Coordinates of C-alpha atoms and ligand atoms in Angstrom, one line a residue:
X134 CA -109.0 161.2 -40.4
X135 CA -106.2 162.5 -38.9
X136 CA -105.8 166.6 -39.2
X137 CA -102.4 168.0 -40.5
X138 CA -101.4 171.5 -41.1
X139 CA -98.6 174.2 -42.0
X140 CA -97.7 175.7 -39.3
X141 CA -94.1 177.0 -41.1
X142 CA -93.1 178.8 -44.0
X143 CA -89.8 180.1 -45.4
X144 CA -88.5 180.8 -48.8
X145 CA -84.8 180.9 -50.5
X146 CA -83.7 183.6 -53.8
X147 CA -80.0 183.7 -54.6
X148 CA -78.9 186.9 -54.6
X149 CA -78.3 187.8 -58.6
X150 CA -81.6 189.3 -60.0
X151 CA -81.9 188.7 -64.3
X152 CA -84.3 191.2 -65.6
X153 CA -84.9 191.4 -68.9
X154 CA -83.3 193.1 -69.8
X155 CA -80.1 191.2 -69.0
X156 CA -81.9 188.2 -71.1
X157 CA -81.7 191.1 -74.5
X158 CA -77.8 190.8 -74.0
X159 CA -77.9 186.9 -73.9
X160 CA -80.4 186.5 -77.1
X161 CA -83.3 188.1 -79.8
X162 CA -85.3 189.1 -76.9
X163 CA -87.0 192.5 -75.7
X164 CA -88.0 193.1 -72.0
X165 CA -91.7 194.2 -73.7
X166 CA -92.3 190.8 -75.5
X167 CA -91.3 188.5 -72.4
X168 CA -94.0 191.0 -69.8
X169 CA -96.4 190.7 -72.9
X170 CA -95.7 187.8 -73.6
X171 CA -95.8 185.6 -69.7
X172 CA -95.8 188.6 -66.9
X173 CA -91.8 188.1 -66.4
X174 CA -89.8 191.2 -65.3
X175 CA -87.2 189.8 -63.4
X176 CA -86.1 186.1 -62.1
X177 CA -83.5 185.0 -59.8
X178 CA -80.0 183.0 -60.8
X179 CA -77.6 181.2 -58.5
X180 CA -74.1 180.9 -59.4
X181 CA -73.3 179.6 -56.9
X182 CA -75.8 177.7 -54.4
X183 CA -77.1 174.3 -55.3
X184 CA -80.5 172.9 -54.7
X185 CA -79.2 172.1 -51.4
X186 CA -79.1 175.0 -50.7
X187 CA -81.3 177.1 -51.5
X188 CA -83.3 173.8 -50.2
X189 CA -82.0 173.9 -47.0
X190 CA -81.6 177.8 -46.3
X191 CA -85.8 178.2 -47.0
X192 CA -86.1 174.6 -44.6
X193 CA -84.4 176.5 -41.6
X194 CA -86.7 179.7 -42.0
X195 CA -89.6 177.3 -42.7
X196 CA -88.7 176.0 -39.1
X197 CA -87.7 179.2 -37.0
X198 CA -91.4 180.6 -38.5
X199 CA -93.2 177.1 -36.6
X200 CA -91.0 177.3 -33.7
X201 CA -89.8 174.6 -34.3
X202 CA -86.4 173.0 -34.2
X203 CA -83.9 169.9 -36.9
X204 CA -84.1 167.8 -34.6
X205 CA -88.2 167.8 -34.6
X206 CA -88.1 167.4 -37.8
X207 CA -89.5 163.1 -38.3
X208 CA -89.7 163.5 -42.3
X209 CA -88.0 165.5 -45.5
X210 CA -89.5 166.2 -48.9
X211 CA -87.2 167.8 -51.2
X212 CA -89.5 168.3 -54.5
X213 CA -87.4 169.1 -57.9
X214 CA -86.8 168.4 -61.1
X215 CA -82.7 169.7 -60.8
X216 CA -82.2 167.8 -58.0
X217 CA -78.1 168.1 -57.0
X218 CA -76.9 164.7 -58.1
X219 CA -78.6 161.3 -58.3
X220 CA -76.7 159.9 -55.2
X221 CA -77.3 160.9 -52.5
X222 CA -80.5 162.8 -52.5
X223 CA -81.1 166.8 -52.3
X224 CA -83.4 165.3 -49.3
X225 CA -80.5 164.1 -47.2
X226 CA -77.9 167.0 -48.2
X227 CA -80.4 168.8 -46.6
X228 CA -81.2 166.8 -43.3
X229 CA -77.5 167.2 -43.4
X230 CA -76.7 170.7 -43.3
X231 CA -79.9 171.7 -40.9
X232 CA -78.4 168.7 -38.8
X233 CA -81.7 167.4 -38.7
X234 CA -81.3 163.9 -37.6
X235 CA -84.3 163.0 -37.4
X236 CA -85.1 162.4 -40.2
X237 CA -85.9 160.5 -43.2
X238 CA -85.6 162.3 -47.0
X239 CA -86.3 161.5 -50.0
X240 CA -86.2 163.7 -52.9
X241 CA -90.0 163.2 -54.9
X242 CA -90.3 164.2 -58.9
X243 CA -93.0 165.8 -60.4
X244 CA -91.8 168.6 -62.7
X245 CA -93.6 171.7 -61.4
X246 CA -96.7 169.8 -59.6
X247 CA -93.5 168.9 -57.5
X248 CA -94.7 170.5 -54.7
X249 CA -98.0 169.4 -54.6
X250 CA -97.3 166.3 -54.9
X251 CA -94.9 166.5 -52.3
X252 CA -97.0 167.3 -49.2
X253 CA -99.6 165.2 -50.5
X254 CA -97.1 162.4 -49.6
X255 CA -96.4 164.3 -46.4
X256 CA -99.7 164.6 -45.5
X257 CA -99.8 161.3 -45.1
X258 CA -97.0 160.1 -43.5
X259 CA -98.6 161.9 -40.6
X260 CA -102.1 160.9 -40.6
X261 CA -100.8 157.2 -40.6
X262 CA -99.9 158.4 -37.0
X263 CA -96.5 156.9 -36.8
X264 CA -94.9 160.8 -37.9
X265 CA -95.8 164.6 -36.6
X266 CA -93.9 167.2 -38.1
X267 CA -93.0 167.0 -41.8
X268 CA -90.7 169.5 -43.7
X269 CA -92.1 169.6 -47.6
X270 CA -89.3 172.1 -49.5
X271 CA -90.2 172.7 -53.8
X272 CA -86.7 174.1 -54.7
X273 CA -84.9 174.5 -58.3
X274 CA -82.2 175.1 -59.6
X275 CA -83.9 175.3 -63.1
X276 CA -80.8 177.8 -64.9
X277 CA -78.3 173.8 -65.2
X278 CA -81.3 173.0 -67.2
X279 CA -81.3 176.2 -69.3
X280 CA -80.2 176.3 -72.5
X281 CA -79.3 179.8 -72.8
X282 CA -79.5 180.8 -75.6
X283 CA -82.8 178.9 -76.5
X284 CA -85.0 182.3 -76.1
X285 CA -88.0 180.0 -76.5
X286 CA -87.3 178.8 -72.5
X287 CA -84.5 181.4 -70.8
X288 CA -86.7 183.8 -70.4
X289 CA -89.4 181.6 -68.3
X290 CA -87.3 179.9 -65.7
X291 CA -86.2 181.4 -62.0
X292 CA -83.8 179.6 -59.2
X293 CA -85.2 179.7 -55.5
X294 CA -86.6 177.2 -53.0
X295 CA -89.6 177.3 -51.0
X296 CA -90.8 174.7 -47.2
X297 CA -92.8 174.3 -45.3
X298 CA -93.2 172.6 -41.8
X299 CA -96.2 170.6 -41.7
X300 CA -98.1 168.4 -38.2
X301 CA -100.1 166.7 -37.3
X302 CA -102.6 168.9 -35.6
X303 CA -106.1 169.6 -33.8
X304 CA -107.6 172.2 -36.0
X305 CA -108.1 171.5 -39.4
X306 CA -105.6 171.7 -41.9
X307 CA -104.8 169.4 -45.8
X308 CA -108.5 169.2 -46.1
X309 CA -108.2 166.4 -49.8
X310 CA -106.4 166.8 -52.3
X311 CA -106.1 165.3 -56.0
X312 CA -103.7 164.1 -58.1
X313 CA -103.1 162.9 -61.6
X314 CA -100.6 161.9 -64.8
X315 CA -100.2 161.6 -68.2
X316 CA -96.9 159.9 -69.6
X317 CA -98.1 160.2 -73.0
X318 CA -97.5 164.2 -73.0
X319 CA -94.2 163.3 -72.2
X320 CA -92.9 165.1 -75.4
X321 CA -94.6 168.8 -73.8
X322 CA -91.8 169.7 -71.5
X323 CA -88.8 167.5 -71.4
X324 CA -85.4 167.8 -69.7
X325 CA -83.2 164.1 -70.6
X326 CA -80.7 163.2 -67.9
X327 CA -77.2 160.3 -68.5
X328 CA -78.0 158.6 -72.1
X329 CA -77.5 155.1 -71.7
X330 CA -73.8 152.9 -71.8
X331 CA -73.3 150.1 -74.4
X332 CA -70.1 148.3 -72.2
X333 CA -70.2 145.9 -75.3
X334 CA -69.7 148.2 -77.6
X335 CA -65.9 149.1 -79.1
X336 CA -64.5 151.9 -77.5
X337 CA -64.6 153.8 -79.7
X338 CA -68.8 153.6 -80.1
X339 CA -69.1 153.7 -76.6
X340 CA -71.5 157.1 -76.7
X341 CA -70.9 158.4 -72.7
X342 CA -70.1 161.2 -72.3
X343 CA -71.2 163.5 -75.0
X344 CA -69.3 166.0 -75.9
X345 CA -71.2 169.6 -76.4
X346 CA -74.8 168.5 -75.6
X347 CA -76.4 169.7 -72.5
X348 CA -79.5 168.3 -71.2
X349 CA -80.9 171.3 -71.8
X350 CA -84.6 171.3 -71.2
X351 CA -87.1 171.9 -74.5
X352 CA -90.7 172.5 -74.5
X353 CA -94.1 172.6 -76.2
X354 CA -94.6 176.0 -75.6
X355 CA -98.7 176.3 -77.0
X356 CA -98.9 173.6 -76.0
X357 CA -98.0 173.5 -72.5
X358 CA -100.1 176.6 -72.6
X359 CA -103.3 175.2 -73.9
X360 CA -102.7 172.2 -71.5
X361 CA -102.4 174.6 -69.0
X362 CA -104.9 176.0 -70.2
X363 CA -107.9 172.5 -69.5
X364 CA -106.1 171.3 -66.8
X365 CA -106.4 173.5 -64.0
X366 CA -110.3 174.7 -63.9
X367 CA -110.1 170.7 -64.1
X368 CA -107.8 170.6 -60.9
X369 CA -110.4 173.4 -59.5
X370 CA -113.7 171.5 -60.0
X371 CA -112.4 168.6 -58.6
X372 CA -111.1 170.2 -55.6
X373 CA -114.0 171.7 -54.5
X374 CA -116.2 168.6 -55.5
X375 CA -113.7 166.2 -53.5
X376 CA -114.4 169.1 -50.1
X377 CA -117.9 169.3 -51.5
X378 CA -117.0 173.4 -50.8
X379 CA -117.8 176.1 -54.1
X380 CA -116.5 178.4 -55.2
X381 CA -117.8 181.0 -52.9
X382 CA -116.2 179.1 -50.3
X383 CA -112.4 179.9 -51.5
X384 CA -110.6 182.8 -49.9
X385 CA -107.1 182.1 -52.1
X386 CA -106.3 180.2 -55.4
X387 CA -102.5 179.5 -55.3
X388 CA -101.5 178.3 -58.4
X389 CA -98.3 177.4 -60.4
X390 CA -96.7 180.7 -61.3
X391 CA -96.0 179.7 -65.5
X392 CA -97.9 182.5 -66.8
X393 CA -99.1 185.1 -66.0
X394 CA -101.9 184.7 -69.2
X395 CA -102.2 181.1 -68.2
X396 CA -104.0 182.8 -64.4
X397 CA -105.6 185.6 -66.6
X398 CA -107.4 182.1 -68.6
X399 CA -107.6 180.0 -65.4
X400 CA -110.0 183.5 -63.7
X401 CA -111.6 184.1 -66.6
X402 CA -112.8 181.1 -68.1
X403 CA -113.8 180.0 -64.1
X404 CA -114.8 183.6 -63.7
X405 CA -113.2 183.6 -60.6
X406 CA -112.0 187.2 -59.2
X407 CA -108.3 187.6 -60.1
X408 CA -107.6 189.2 -56.0
X409 CA -108.8 184.8 -55.0
X410 CA -105.2 184.1 -57.2
X411 CA -101.8 185.6 -55.8
X412 CA -98.5 186.1 -58.2
X413 CA -95.1 187.1 -58.0
X414 CA -94.6 185.6 -61.3
X415 CA -92.6 189.3 -62.3
X416 CA -89.9 188.6 -59.9
X417 CA -89.2 185.1 -59.9
X418 CA -90.2 183.9 -63.6
X419 CA -91.3 180.3 -63.4
X420 CA -89.6 178.6 -60.2
X421 CA -90.4 175.1 -61.5
X422 CA -91.4 173.3 -57.8
X423 CA -90.7 175.6 -56.0
X424 CA -93.4 178.5 -56.9
X425 CA -96.1 177.9 -55.0
X426 CA -93.9 177.3 -51.6
X427 CA -92.6 180.4 -52.1
X428 CA -95.7 182.5 -52.8
X429 CA -96.7 180.7 -49.3
X430 CA -93.9 181.9 -47.6
X431 CA -94.4 185.9 -49.1
X432 CA -98.4 185.5 -48.7
X433 CA -98.1 184.2 -44.8
X434 CA -95.8 187.2 -44.3
X435 CA -97.9 190.0 -45.4
X436 CA -100.9 188.8 -43.7
X437 CA -102.7 187.7 -46.5
X438 CA -103.9 184.6 -44.6
X439 CA -106.1 184.2 -41.8
X440 CA -107.0 181.2 -40.6
X441 CA -109.8 179.6 -40.7
X442 CA -110.0 180.7 -44.6
X443 CA -110.1 177.8 -47.3
X444 CA -106.6 178.4 -49.7
X445 CA -106.4 175.7 -53.5
X446 CA -103.4 174.9 -54.4
X447 CA -102.9 173.6 -58.2
X448 CA -99.8 172.4 -59.4
X449 CA -99.2 171.4 -63.3
X450 CA -96.3 170.5 -65.8
X451 CA -93.8 167.9 -66.9
X452 CA -94.5 164.3 -66.9
X453 CA -97.9 165.6 -68.2
X454 CA -98.4 166.1 -64.0
X455 CA -101.2 168.1 -62.4
X456 CA -102.5 168.4 -58.8
X457 CA -104.4 170.1 -56.7
X458 CA -105.1 171.0 -52.6
X459 CA -107.3 172.1 -50.8
X460 CA -106.7 173.9 -47.1
X461 CA -107.5 175.3 -44.4
X462 CA -105.5 178.0 -43.4
Ligands
LIG400 N1 -88.0 186.7 -78.0 C1 -88.7 187.3 -78.7 N2 -89.6 186.2 -79.2 C2 -89.9 185.2 -79.2 C3 -89.0 184.7 -77.8 C4 -88.6 184.7 -77.1 N3 -88.2 185.5 -76.1 N4 -89.1 182.8 -77.5 C5 -90.4 183.3 -79.0 N5 -90.5 183.8 -78.9 C6 -90.9 184.1 -80.6 C7 -91.0 183.6 -81.7 O1 -89.7 182.5 -82.1 C8 -91.6 183.4 -82.4 O2 -91.7 184.3 -83.9 P1 -92.8 183.3 -85.0 O3 -93.9 183.9 -85.2 O4 -91.7 184.8 -86.3 O5 -92.3 182.1 -85.5 C9 -92.7 183.9 -81.8 O6 -92.2 184.6 -80.9 C10 -94.0 183.8 -81.3 O7 -93.8 183.3 -80.8 P2 -95.4 181.7 -80.1 O8 -94.9 180.9 -79.3 O9 -96.7 181.6 -80.8 O10 -95.7 183.1 -78.7 P3 -96.5 182.4 -77.7 O11 -97.4 183.8 -77.8 O12 -97.1 181.0 -77.2 O13 -95.8 182.2 -75.7 C11 -95.1 181.5 -74.4 C12 -94.2 181.6 -75.5 C13 -94.8 182.4 -73.6 C14 -94.2 180.2 -74.4 C15 -96.6 180.7 -73.9 O14 -96.6 179.7 -75.3 C16 -96.4 180.4 -72.8 O15 -96.2 181.0 -71.8 N6 -96.5 178.8 -73.1 C17 -96.4 177.5 -71.8 C18 -95.6 177.8 -70.9 C19 -94.7 177.7 -70.0 O16 -96.6 178.0 -68.6 N7 -94.3 177.2 -69.7 C20 -94.1 176.5 -68.5 C21 -95.2 174.9 -67.7 S1 -94.6 174.4 -67.1 C22 -93.3 173.8 -66.1 O17 -93.2 174.4 -65.1 C23 -92.8 173.6 -66.0

């Protein structure tokens, strides 16, 4: 098996900050409720840049940090649940903005597990030896699908993008991954798309477009919380087993940033010191597929990741989906 490593990271956060106090002027909530239940203090909302713009800016920084040019990129995957549209893919738009004309491009839909799924997918393209360098991006403009009158969800999410450059290498990098899904849990997290049309029906019975219906994200919060507290430890155990490592060998664990209480619950359940987990949920809220690569970029910038250290990434979310990657930095 060929070794494949992350050689660059980048992030892009839109400029409009939305604090908990700002939200309390939109819905019946408070800074105290949001902070104590979720750990979130602020999030960012994109009013001008669509998902592809956020993704391209994060990607540009990742390519720069890898010391490469966009022409070096063979593959672009954008993990997102909020693409600019159904067609073209957000990845194709990123290719256009970057002028990364040598890349083939596609989007990947696995909600908050999207980045982990995309990293595993890109790794295999590189290991198959046909391609050298991939750009893996997690990007979301979740504000497009939030019902800003629903306090159960609107306080939780934020917009942003993170990207990594992955390249074949002589040094160890991505060591093993584990992906899973359970479609029976579809109702726990949903964001509906366009309804079916009936061209056979009389005109007045046609159902599209349906006025006044938002394709808003809905969530059964308590069930999702329980799912996360079960699946994240299972992912960590599984990936350690696959990699033949022990928890003591692992230097950093980067969970999808959904809620600080999920992180604390996992740490408690598995008796892992909290310091092993990176968290930035307080600043950005839940940015779905973007949360792990944003965290990785911040960690690299803060010099927290030392060469040779073992890192576990864990994603979980709508689908239901989940997945983990174990890598050497
Ligand atoms: N402000 C004030 N009150 C609120 C708010 C709010 N923003 N939201 C809900 N409430 C109220 C509820 O209406 C309820 O009131 P009631 O008792 O009068 O009915 C009360 O607060 C308690 O609500 P609970 O749902 O019991 O609160 P809980 O402690 O479970 O916290 C939360 C809710 C934060 C959503 C929690 O369930 C959670 O974190 N779940 C996981 C969510 C998550 O991680 N989602 C994303 C993961 S997957 C992905 O990333 C897509």
